[in-house]
Amino acid sequence: MTRSGIEELSEETLRSLLSFSKNPVSNSAQFSAFIFDLFTDLNWAGFYYYNGNALVLGPYQGKVACDEIIPGRGVCGTAFVKRSTLNIPNVHDFKDHIACDSRSNSEIVIPIIKNQNVYGVFDVDSIRLDRFTQIASTLEKLVDVFIQCTDFEEVFKIGFQPI
Ligand code: SME
């Protein structure tokens, strides 16, 4: 199958996976698991969402990670304030890289932007150097599908409650 054929199939699978809910918590969890399974050599895939003060750890796959990242710090905080994707082929060359998992060698961070609002970032780490240059545009397309299928304003009315 051609690369675009695989992309189309992944997009279609993702759309049906995310068609049951617009809830940002469940969709973020499903999306992290989907990406973690789809690509080889990943050691972390997940979200940080902005709470008005810091980027707070959201749903993810991988080892335990730092709870909060200050906007402007690390790869995540930098992509967040710049509102653009940051592809880091070698994290050891990025001065302000925050090392949550010492096995990481490359990283990509894609901001979550809907209707001009930046809600947070999607962060993926790999044990392989330069894992993301070839798949960056595919990842961005898949993140775009995730964004289309998710209502981020739901964060304020998620609907969990005690009885
Ligand atoms: N490496 C990121 C921190 C988050 S972890 O990789 C999960 C950064 O520099 O922002």
Tab-separated table of N, CA and C and ligand atoms in Angstrom:
chain	number	residue	atom	x	y	z
A	1	MET	N	0.838	-1.201	0.000
A	1	MET	CA	0.000	0.000	0.000
A	1	MET	C	0.877	1.257	0.000
A	2	THR	N	0.445	2.284	-0.717
A	2	THR	CA	1.243	3.511	-0.772
A	2	THR	C	1.144	4.263	0.553
A	3	ARG	N	2.085	5.202	0.742
A	3	ARG	CA	2.064	6.001	1.978
A	3	ARG	C	0.712	6.723	2.152
A	4	SER	N	0.211	7.337	1.037
A	4	SER	CA	-1.045	8.074	1.183
A	4	SER	C	-2.198	7.113	1.438
A	5	GLY	N	-2.088	5.889	0.910
A	5	GLY	CA	-3.106	4.865	1.180
A	5	GLY	C	-3.156	4.553	2.655
A	6	ILE	N	-1.985	4.395	3.271
A	6	ILE	CA	-1.908	4.121	4.709
A	6	ILE	C	-2.465	5.296	5.497
A	7	GLU	N	-2.112	6.513	5.044
A	7	GLU	CA	-2.623	7.718	5.713
A	7	GLU	C	-4.145	7.764	5.684
A	8	GLU	N	-4.712	7.478	4.496
A	8	GLU	CA	-6.176	7.523	4.368
A	8	GLU	C	-6.833	6.519	5.290
A	9	LEU	N	-6.240	5.306	5.330
A	9	LEU	CA	-6.783	4.235	6.173
A	9	LEU	C	-6.706	4.632	7.643
A	10	SER	N	-5.561	5.225	8.062
A	10	SER	CA	-5.403	5.639	9.455
A	10	SER	C	-6.396	6.738	9.799
A	11	GLU	N	-6.580	7.683	8.867
A	11	GLU	CA	-7.518	8.792	9.122
A	11	GLU	C	-8.933	8.270	9.293
A	12	GLU	N	-9.277	7.304	8.421
A	12	GLU	CA	-10.620	6.735	8.465
A	12	GLU	C	-10.845	5.973	9.774
A	13	THR	N	-9.846	5.178	10.185
A	13	THR	CA	-9.941	4.413	11.437
A	13	THR	C	-10.066	5.366	12.614
A	14	LEU	N	-9.247	6.436	12.587
A	14	LEU	CA	-9.265	7.407	13.676
A	14	LEU	C	-10.619	8.096	13.775
A	15	ARG	N	-11.164	8.489	12.609
A	15	ARG	CA	-12.476	9.158	12.614
A	15	ARG	C	-13.540	8.267	13.233
A	16	SER	N	-13.505	6.960	12.902
A	16	SER	CA	-14.551	6.115	13.492
A	16	SER	C	-14.280	5.878	14.977
A	17	LEU	N	-13.012	5.785	15.364
A	17	LEU	CA	-12.672	5.629	16.789
A	17	LEU	C	-13.182	6.814	17.611
A	18	LEU	N	-13.082	8.014	17.018
A	18	LEU	CA	-13.445	9.223	17.766
A	18	LEU	C	-14.882	9.687	17.502
A	19	SER	N	-15.660	8.848	16.811
A	19	SER	CA	-17.012	9.289	16.436
A	19	SER	C	-18.026	9.126	17.571
A	20	PHE	N	-17.633	8.424	18.645
A	20	PHE	CA	-18.597	8.131	19.709
A	20	PHE	C	-18.744	9.266	20.712
A	21	SER	N	-17.739	10.132	20.785
A	21	SER	CA	-17.731	11.137	21.831
A	21	SER	C	-16.955	12.357	21.369
A	22	LYS	N	-17.332	13.517	21.911
A	22	LYS	CA	-16.532	14.722	21.647
A	22	LYS	C	-15.784	15.123	22.910
A	23	ASN	N	-15.881	14.280	23.927
A	23	ASN	CA	-15.268	14.562	25.229
A	23	ASN	C	-13.743	14.607	25.113
A	24	PRO	N	-13.113	15.710	25.547
A	24	PRO	CA	-11.663	15.845	25.363
A	24	PRO	C	-10.842	14.838	26.173
A	25	VAL	N	-11.365	14.372	27.309
A	25	VAL	CA	-10.595	13.412	28.111
A	25	VAL	C	-10.573	12.055	27.420
A	26	SER	N	-11.778	11.542	27.053
A	26	SER	CA	-11.788	10.225	26.411
A	26	SER	C	-11.138	10.272	25.035
A	27	ASN	N	-11.379	11.339	24.255
A	27	ASN	CA	-10.761	11.406	22.929
A	27	ASN	C	-9.233	11.532	23.021
A	28	SER	N	-8.736	12.282	24.024
A	28	SER	CA	-7.272	12.418	24.189
A	28	SER	C	-6.655	11.082	24.573
A	29	ALA	N	-7.354	10.326	25.426
A	29	ALA	CA	-6.851	9.007	25.827
A	29	ALA	C	-6.826	8.067	24.623
A	30	GLN	N	-7.925	8.056	23.864
A	30	GLN	CA	-7.997	7.178	22.681
A	30	GLN	C	-6.932	7.568	21.650
A	31	PHE	N	-6.770	8.873	21.444
A	31	PHE	CA	-5.825	9.342	20.430
A	31	PHE	C	-4.385	8.976	20.809
A	32	SER	N	-4.037	9.148	22.079
A	32	SER	CA	-2.682	8.787	22.531
A	32	SER	C	-2.409	7.306	22.289
A	33	ALA	N	-3.386	6.469	22.637
A	33	ALA	CA	-3.211	5.022	22.472
A	33	ALA	C	-3.121	4.655	20.985
A	34	PHE	N	-3.941	5.323	20.163
A	34	PHE	CA	-3.963	5.073	18.722
A	34	PHE	C	-2.593	5.376	18.106
A	35	ILE	N	-2.037	6.547	18.436
A	35	ILE	CA	-0.743	6.963	17.870
A	35	ILE	C	0.381	6.066	18.399
A	36	PHE	N	0.323	5.752	19.674
A	36	PHE	CA	1.368	4.922	20.302
A	36	PHE	C	1.446	3.551	19.633
A	37	ASP	N	0.291	3.038	19.187
A	37	ASP	CA	0.234	1.731	18.512
A	37	ASP	C	0.608	1.812	17.043
A	38	LEU	N	0.273	2.955	16.416
A	38	LEU	CA	0.390	3.069	14.953
A	38	LEU	C	1.846	3.164	14.484
A	39	PHE	N	2.684	3.849	15.262
A	39	PHE	CA	4.065	4.086	14.831
A	39	PHE	C	5.040	3.302	15.710
A	40	THR	N	6.113	2.835	15.084
A	40	THR	CA	7.126	2.067	15.823
A	40	THR	C	8.083	3.004	16.567
A	41	ASP	N	8.762	2.461	17.538
A	41	ASP	CA	9.867	3.127	18.247
A	41	ASP	C	9.454	4.352	19.070
A	42	LEU	N	8.186	4.432	19.447
A	42	LEU	CA	7.765	5.535	20.312
A	42	LEU	C	7.911	5.109	21.777
A	43	ASN	N	8.284	6.022	22.629
A	43	ASN	CA	8.312	5.702	24.067
A	43	ASN	C	7.360	6.584	24.877
A	44	TRP	N	6.743	7.581	24.216
A	44	TRP	CA	5.765	8.434	24.914
A	44	TRP	C	4.891	9.131	23.882
A	45	ALA	N	3.603	9.220	24.156
A	45	ALA	CA	2.683	9.988	23.300
A	45	ALA	C	1.548	10.494	24.172
A	46	GLY	N	1.376	11.808	24.214
A	46	GLY	CA	0.282	12.303	25.051
A	46	GLY	C	0.159	13.805	25.061
A	47	PHE	N	-0.711	14.274	25.965
A	47	PHE	CA	-1.143	15.670	25.955
A	47	PHE	C	-0.708	16.446	27.190
A	48	TYR	N	-0.485	17.739	26.975
A	48	TYR	CA	-0.423	18.721	28.057
A	48	TYR	C	-1.457	19.792	27.722
A	49	TYR	N	-2.339	20.106	28.684
A	49	TYR	CA	-3.369	21.124	28.460
A	49	TYR	C	-3.136	22.317	29.385
A	50	TYR	N	-3.388	23.512	28.846
A	50	TYR	CA	-3.137	24.761	29.569
A	50	TYR	C	-4.275	25.057	30.546
A	51	ASN	N	-3.914	25.397	31.785
A	51	ASN	CA	-4.949	25.702	32.794
A	51	ASN	C	-4.973	27.193	33.162
A	52	GLY	N	-4.354	28.031	32.326
A	52	GLY	CA	-4.324	29.465	32.603
A	52	GLY	C	-3.021	29.872	33.268
A	53	ASN	N	-2.249	28.854	33.668
A	53	ASN	CA	-1.011	29.117	34.391
A	53	ASN	C	0.134	28.248	33.851
A	54	ALA	N	-0.140	26.969	33.705
A	54	ALA	CA	0.879	26.023	33.232
A	54	ALA	C	0.241	24.998	32.303
A	55	LEU	N	1.109	24.274	31.587
A	55	LEU	CA	0.639	23.132	30.794
A	55	LEU	C	0.621	21.929	31.735
A	56	VAL	N	-0.557	21.351	31.891
A	56	VAL	CA	-0.744	20.272	32.865
A	56	VAL	C	-0.862	18.936	32.134
A	57	LEU	N	-0.216	17.936	32.693
A	57	LEU	CA	-0.221	16.599	32.089
A	57	LEU	C	-1.641	16.089	31.878
A	58	GLY	N	-1.908	15.606	30.662
A	58	GLY	CA	-3.211	15.032	30.321
A	58	GLY	C	-3.056	13.554	30.018
A	59	PRO	N	-4.033	12.968	29.326
A	59	PRO	CA	-3.958	11.551	28.976
A	59	PRO	C	-2.721	11.240	28.123
A	60	TYR	N	-2.098	10.102	28.384
A	60	TYR	CA	-0.897	9.738	27.620
A	60	TYR	C	-0.634	8.244	27.684
A	61	GLN	N	0.311	7.799	26.857
A	61	GLN	CA	0.851	6.444	26.895
A	61	GLN	C	2.351	6.570	27.113
A	62	GLY	N	2.902	5.764	27.985
A	62	GLY	CA	4.346	5.805	28.235
A	62	GLY	C	4.635	5.826	29.711
A	63	LYS	N	5.894	6.079	30.039
A	63	LYS	CA	6.297	6.111	31.445
A	63	LYS	C	5.820	7.404	32.106
A	64	VAL	N	5.858	7.443	33.441
A	64	VAL	CA	5.425	8.639	34.164
A	64	VAL	C	6.197	9.861	33.646
A	65	ALA	N	5.528	11.029	33.668
A	65	ALA	CA	6.129	12.232	33.079
A	65	ALA	C	5.952	13.416	34.019
A	66	CYS	N	6.582	14.549	33.679
A	66	CYS	CA	6.438	15.722	34.556
A	66	CYS	C	4.998	16.238	34.522
A	67	ASP	N	4.533	16.691	35.692
A	67	ASP	CA	3.144	17.109	35.877
A	67	ASP	C	2.813	18.403	35.163
A	68	GLU	N	3.755	19.366	35.249
A	68	GLU	CA	3.462	20.702	34.727
A	68	GLU	C	4.657	21.265	33.969
A	69	ILE	N	4.360	21.997	32.903
A	69	ILE	CA	5.414	22.668	32.123
A	69	ILE	C	5.008	24.137	31.975
A	70	ILE	N	5.944	25.021	32.266
A	70	ILE	CA	5.675	26.457	32.155
A	70	ILE	C	5.712	26.858	30.668
A	71	PRO	N	4.702	27.615	30.182
A	71	PRO	CA	4.732	28.073	28.788
A	71	PRO	C	6.068	28.741	28.476
A	72	GLY	N	6.659	28.374	27.349
A	72	GLY	CA	7.950	28.936	26.959
A	72	GLY	C	9.113	28.028	27.359
A	73	ARG	N	8.860	27.032	28.235
A	73	ARG	CA	9.938	26.133	28.660
A	73	ARG	C	9.813	24.765	27.973
A	74	GLY	N	10.978	24.131	27.739
A	74	GLY	CA	10.993	22.804	27.122
A	74	GLY	C	10.502	22.857	25.679
A	75	VAL	N	10.431	21.695	25.069
A	75	VAL	CA	9.941	21.633	23.691
A	75	VAL	C	8.435	21.924	23.687
A	76	CYS	N	7.739	21.380	24.693
A	76	CYS	CA	6.277	21.562	24.767
A	76	CYS	C	5.906	23.023	24.950
A	77	GLY	N	6.524	23.673	25.943
A	77	GLY	CA	6.205	25.063	26.244
A	77	GLY	C	6.575	25.991	25.101
A	78	THR	N	7.631	25.652	24.367
A	78	THR	CA	8.064	26.480	23.233
A	78	THR	C	7.068	26.363	22.076
A	79	ALA	N	6.675	25.117	21.734
A	79	ALA	CA	5.696	24.922	20.645
A	79	ALA	C	4.377	25.600	20.998
A	80	PHE	N	4.015	25.557	22.299
A	80	PHE	CA	2.757	26.156	22.765
A	80	PHE	C	2.757	27.666	22.533
A	81	VAL	N	3.821	28.365	22.989
A	81	VAL	CA	3.817	29.832	22.831
A	81	VAL	C	4.027	30.247	21.370
A	82	LYS	N	4.762	29.411	20.605
A	82	LYS	CA	4.979	29.748	19.185
A	82	LYS	C	3.787	29.371	18.321
A	83	ARG	N	2.868	28.585	18.874
A	83	ARG	CA	1.685	28.107	18.144
A	83	ARG	C	2.077	27.371	16.877
A	84	SER	N	3.224	26.655	16.915
A	84	SER	CA	3.594	25.896	15.720
A	84	SER	C	4.300	24.596	16.101
A	85	THR	N	4.253	23.645	15.181
A	85	THR	CA	4.868	22.332	15.403
A	85	THR	C	6.370	22.476	15.566
A	86	LEU	N	6.937	21.754	16.550
A	86	LEU	CA	8.392	21.719	16.725
A	86	LEU	C	8.850	20.279	16.550
A	87	ASN	N	9.664	20.056	15.521
A	87	ASN	CA	10.234	18.723	15.293
A	87	ASN	C	11.698	18.781	15.722
A	88	ILE	N	12.070	17.985	16.723
A	88	ILE	CA	13.437	18.011	17.252
A	88	ILE	C	14.115	16.675	16.939
A	89	PRO	N	14.942	16.625	15.875
A	89	PRO	CA	15.563	15.355	15.471
A	89	PRO	C	16.477	14.761	16.549
A	90	ASN	N	17.125	15.646	17.346
A	90	ASN	CA	17.992	15.153	18.421
A	90	ASN	C	17.751	16.017	19.667
A	91	VAL	N	17.048	15.442	20.644
A	91	VAL	CA	16.671	16.249	21.823
A	91	VAL	C	17.898	16.712	22.614
A	92	HIS	N	19.005	16.015	22.445
A	92	HIS	CA	20.223	16.379	23.191
A	92	HIS	C	20.824	17.688	22.660
A	93	ASP	N	20.376	18.094	21.458
A	93	ASP	CA	20.825	19.373	20.881
A	93	ASP	C	19.896	20.527	21.237
A	94	PHE	N	18.759	20.230	21.869
A	94	PHE	CA	17.802	21.290	22.224
A	94	PHE	C	18.074	21.681	23.672
A	95	LYS	N	18.607	22.899	23.834
A	95	LYS	CA	19.156	23.318	25.137
A	95	LYS	C	18.146	23.179	26.287
A	96	ASP	N	16.901	23.544	26.023
A	96	ASP	CA	15.913	23.594	27.106
A	96	ASP	C	15.033	22.339	27.153
A	97	HIS	N	15.497	21.259	26.539
A	97	HIS	CA	14.698	20.024	26.545
A	97	HIS	C	14.484	19.538	27.976
A	98	ILE	N	13.240	19.158	28.285
A	98	ILE	CA	12.942	18.606	29.613
A	98	ILE	C	12.911	17.085	29.455
A	99	ALA	N	13.857	16.415	30.084
A	99	ALA	CA	13.985	14.953	29.905
A	99	ALA	C	13.128	14.214	30.930
A	100	CYS	N	11.946	13.776	30.477
A	100	CYS	CA	11.070	12.997	31.371
A	100	CYS	C	11.480	11.531	31.316
A	101	ASP	N	11.901	11.075	30.156
A	101	ASP	CA	12.291	9.671	29.969
A	101	ASP	C	13.661	9.698	29.286
A	102	SER	N	14.662	9.186	29.975
A	102	SER	CA	16.040	9.290	29.466
A	102	SER	C	16.246	8.505	28.163
A	103	ARG	N	15.282	7.659	27.784
A	103	ARG	CA	15.422	6.891	26.529
A	103	ARG	C	15.085	7.738	25.299
A	104	SER	N	14.465	8.915	25.497
A	104	SER	CA	14.048	9.733	24.347
A	104	SER	C	15.250	10.296	23.598
A	105	ASN	N	15.218	10.188	22.270
A	105	ASN	CA	16.260	10.789	21.439
A	105	ASN	C	15.724	11.823	20.464
A	106	SER	N	14.456	11.663	20.054
A	106	SER	CA	13.839	12.689	19.215
A	106	SER	C	12.416	12.942	19.704
A	107	GLU	N	11.866	14.089	19.280
A	107	GLU	CA	10.571	14.501	19.825
A	107	GLU	C	9.861	15.414	18.835
A	108	ILE	N	8.527	15.307	18.812
A	108	ILE	CA	7.743	16.282	18.032
A	108	ILE	C	6.598	16.777	18.922
A	109	VAL	N	6.340	18.077	18.858
A	109	VAL	CA	5.251	18.657	19.638
A	109	VAL	C	4.354	19.456	18.692
A	110	ILE	N	3.064	19.105	18.701
A	110	ILE	CA	2.091	19.741	17.808
A	110	ILE	C	1.057	20.473	18.669
A	111	PRO	N	0.903	21.795	18.496
A	111	PRO	CA	-0.079	22.510	19.307
A	111	PRO	C	-1.514	22.127	18.952
A	112	ILE	N	-2.374	22.191	19.959
A	112	ILE	CA	-3.798	21.890	19.764
A	112	ILE	C	-4.528	23.218	19.617
A	113	ILE	N	-4.805	23.580	18.357
A	113	ILE	CA	-5.413	24.884	18.062
A	113	ILE	C	-6.776	24.678	17.405
A	114	LYS	N	-7.820	25.260	18.001
A	114	LYS	CA	-9.153	25.189	17.389
A	114	LYS	C	-9.797	26.564	17.494
A	115	ASN	N	-10.316	27.075	16.398
A	115	ASN	CA	-10.914	28.415	16.342
A	115	ASN	C	-9.970	29.474	16.931
A	116	GLN	N	-8.707	29.395	16.550
A	116	GLN	CA	-7.657	30.340	17.004
A	116	GLN	C	-7.306	30.230	18.493
A	117	ASN	N	-7.939	29.314	19.235
A	117	ASN	CA	-7.576	29.115	20.641
A	117	ASN	C	-6.535	27.995	20.739
A	118	VAL	N	-5.475	28.227	21.518
A	118	VAL	CA	-4.462	27.172	21.727
A	118	VAL	C	-4.758	26.517	23.072
A	119	TYR	N	-5.200	25.270	23.033
A	119	TYR	CA	-5.620	24.581	24.257
A	119	TYR	C	-4.479	23.840	24.942
A	120	GLY	N	-3.454	23.480	24.181
A	120	GLY	CA	-2.358	22.699	24.757
A	120	GLY	C	-1.502	22.134	23.645
A	121	VAL	N	-0.851	21.011	23.929
A	121	VAL	CA	0.021	20.402	22.916
A	121	VAL	C	-0.119	18.888	22.943
A	122	PHE	N	0.183	18.284	21.788
A	122	PHE	CA	0.327	16.834	21.705
A	122	PHE	C	1.817	16.554	21.519
A	123	ASP	N	2.379	15.743	22.399
A	123	ASP	CA	3.824	15.516	22.454
A	123	ASP	C	4.123	14.035	22.167
A	124	VAL	N	5.070	13.776	21.264
A	124	VAL	CA	5.461	12.388	20.978
A	124	VAL	C	6.973	12.273	21.070
A	125	ASP	N	7.440	11.256	21.786
A	125	ASP	CA	8.877	11.014	21.958
A	125	ASP	C	9.265	9.683	21.324
A	126	SER	N	10.497	9.621	20.816
A	126	SER	CA	10.990	8.359	20.238
A	126	SER	C	12.378	8.027	20.760
A	127	ILE	N	12.637	6.736	20.813
A	127	ILE	CA	13.970	6.259	21.194
A	127	ILE	C	14.936	6.407	20.014
A	128	ARG	N	14.384	6.642	18.798
A	128	ARG	CA	15.194	6.743	17.583
A	128	ARG	C	15.507	8.192	17.279
A	129	LEU	N	16.724	8.473	16.851
A	129	LEU	CA	17.079	9.823	16.401
A	129	LEU	C	16.271	10.132	15.145
A	130	ASP	N	15.834	11.382	15.016
A	130	ASP	CA	15.120	11.860	13.831
A	130	ASP	C	13.974	10.932	13.404
A	131	ARG	N	13.152	10.528	14.358
A	131	ARG	CA	12.031	9.632	14.056
A	131	ARG	C	10.904	10.358	13.318
A	132	PHE	N	10.817	11.708	13.474
A	132	PHE	CA	9.570	12.368	13.089
A	132	PHE	C	9.595	13.161	11.780
A	133	THR	N	10.801	13.413	11.223
A	133	THR	CA	10.847	14.239	10.005
A	133	THR	C	9.970	13.626	8.909
A	134	GLN	N	10.065	12.310	8.732
A	134	GLN	CA	9.316	11.647	7.656
A	134	GLN	C	7.822	11.559	7.922
A	135	ILE	N	7.442	11.536	9.199
A	135	ILE	CA	6.017	11.315	9.495
A	135	ILE	C	5.341	12.564	10.073
A	136	ALA	N	6.067	13.690	10.088
A	136	ALA	CA	5.523	14.911	10.708
A	136	ALA	C	4.191	15.330	10.078
A	137	SER	N	4.114	15.318	8.737
A	137	SER	CA	2.880	15.811	8.117
A	137	SER	C	1.738	14.821	8.347
A	138	THR	N	2.050	13.526	8.393
A	138	THR	CA	1.008	12.527	8.700
A	138	THR	C	0.482	12.751	10.112
A	139	LEU	N	1.413	12.965	11.060
A	139	LEU	CA	1.000	13.205	12.450
A	139	LEU	C	0.139	14.458	12.552
A	140	GLU	N	0.536	15.503	11.831
A	140	GLU	CA	-0.244	16.747	11.871
A	140	GLU	C	-1.656	16.525	11.325
A	141	LYS	N	-1.763	15.707	10.265
A	141	LYS	CA	-3.091	15.407	9.700
A	141	LYS	C	-3.947	14.663	10.714
A	142	LEU	N	-3.319	13.699	11.411
A	142	LEU	CA	-4.070	12.911	12.390
A	142	LEU	C	-4.480	13.778	13.583
A	143	VAL	N	-3.581	14.681	14.006
A	143	VAL	CA	-3.931	15.605	15.086
A	143	VAL	C	-5.102	16.481	14.637
A	144	ASP	N	-5.106	16.865	13.361
A	144	ASP	CA	-6.188	17.690	12.841
A	144	ASP	C	-7.525	16.944	12.915
A	145	VAL	N	-7.510	15.650	12.591
A	145	VAL	CA	-8.738	14.842	12.696
A	145	VAL	C	-9.189	14.807	14.160
A	146	PHE	N	-8.232	14.584	15.075
A	146	PHE	CA	-8.540	14.570	16.519
A	146	PHE	C	-9.199	15.898	16.934
A	147	ILE	N	-8.634	17.016	16.450
A	147	ILE	CA	-9.162	18.337	16.809
A	147	ILE	C	-10.589	18.506	16.274
A	148	GLN	N	-10.798	18.083	15.020
A	148	GLN	CA	-12.142	18.191	14.430
A	148	GLN	C	-13.174	17.399	15.227
A	149	CYS	N	-12.742	16.258	15.775
A	149	CYS	CA	-13.681	15.342	16.453
A	149	CYS	C	-13.874	15.674	17.931
A	150	THR	N	-13.191	16.718	18.436
A	150	THR	CA	-13.182	16.963	19.881
A	150	THR	C	-13.689	18.361	20.208
A	151	ASP	N	-14.521	18.434	21.250
A	151	ASP	CA	-15.018	19.728	21.728
A	151	ASP	C	-14.217	20.111	22.971
A	152	PHE	N	-13.251	21.004	22.828
A	152	PHE	CA	-12.361	21.342	23.949
A	152	PHE	C	-13.066	22.179	25.006
A	153	GLU	N	-14.154	22.849	24.628
A	153	GLU	CA	-14.907	23.613	25.630
A	153	GLU	C	-15.546	22.672	26.643
A	154	GLU	N	-15.678	21.386	26.275
A	154	GLU	CA	-16.209	20.366	27.184
A	154	GLU	C	-15.379	20.259	28.459
A	155	VAL	N	-14.111	20.718	28.408
A	155	VAL	CA	-13.243	20.673	29.584
A	155	VAL	C	-13.946	21.338	30.764
A	156	PHE	N	-14.747	22.375	30.463
A	156	PHE	CA	-15.389	23.128	31.528
A	156	PHE	C	-16.712	22.511	31.970
A	157	LYS	N	-17.154	21.507	31.242
A	157	LYS	CA	-18.421	20.857	31.619
A	157	LYS	C	-18.330	19.358	31.313
A	158	ILE	N	-17.257	18.754	31.815
A	158	ILE	CA	-17.005	17.355	31.493
A	158	ILE	C	-18.131	16.454	32.002
A	159	GLY	N	-18.722	16.834	33.109
A	159	GLY	CA	-19.888	16.083	33.548
A	159	GLY	C	-19.588	14.996	34.560
A	160	PHE	N	-18.344	14.862	35.016
A	160	PHE	CA	-18.073	13.939	36.117
A	160	PHE	C	-18.648	14.559	37.378
A	161	GLN	N	-19.245	13.764	38.199
A	161	GLN	CA	-19.731	14.320	39.463
A	161	GLN	C	-19.828	13.231	40.517
A	162	PRO	N	-19.674	13.629	41.792
A	162	PRO	CA	-19.835	12.641	42.861
A	162	PRO	C	-21.316	12.360	43.093
A	163	ILE	N	-21.634	11.225	43.682
A	163	ILE	CA	-23.053	10.983	44.009
A	163	ILE	C	-23.274	11.244	45.488
B	1	SME	N1	10.371	16.654	26.622
B	1	SME	C1	9.272	17.546	26.898
B	1	SME	C2	8.693	17.290	28.263
B	1	SME	C3	7.547	16.339	28.269
B	1	SME	S1	7.994	14.750	28.138
B	1	SME	O1	8.825	14.487	27.004
B	1	SME	C4	6.728	13.720	28.226
B	1	SME	C5	9.752	18.986	26.784
B	1	SME	O2	10.948	19.261	26.643
B	1	SME	O3	8.896	19.868	26.844
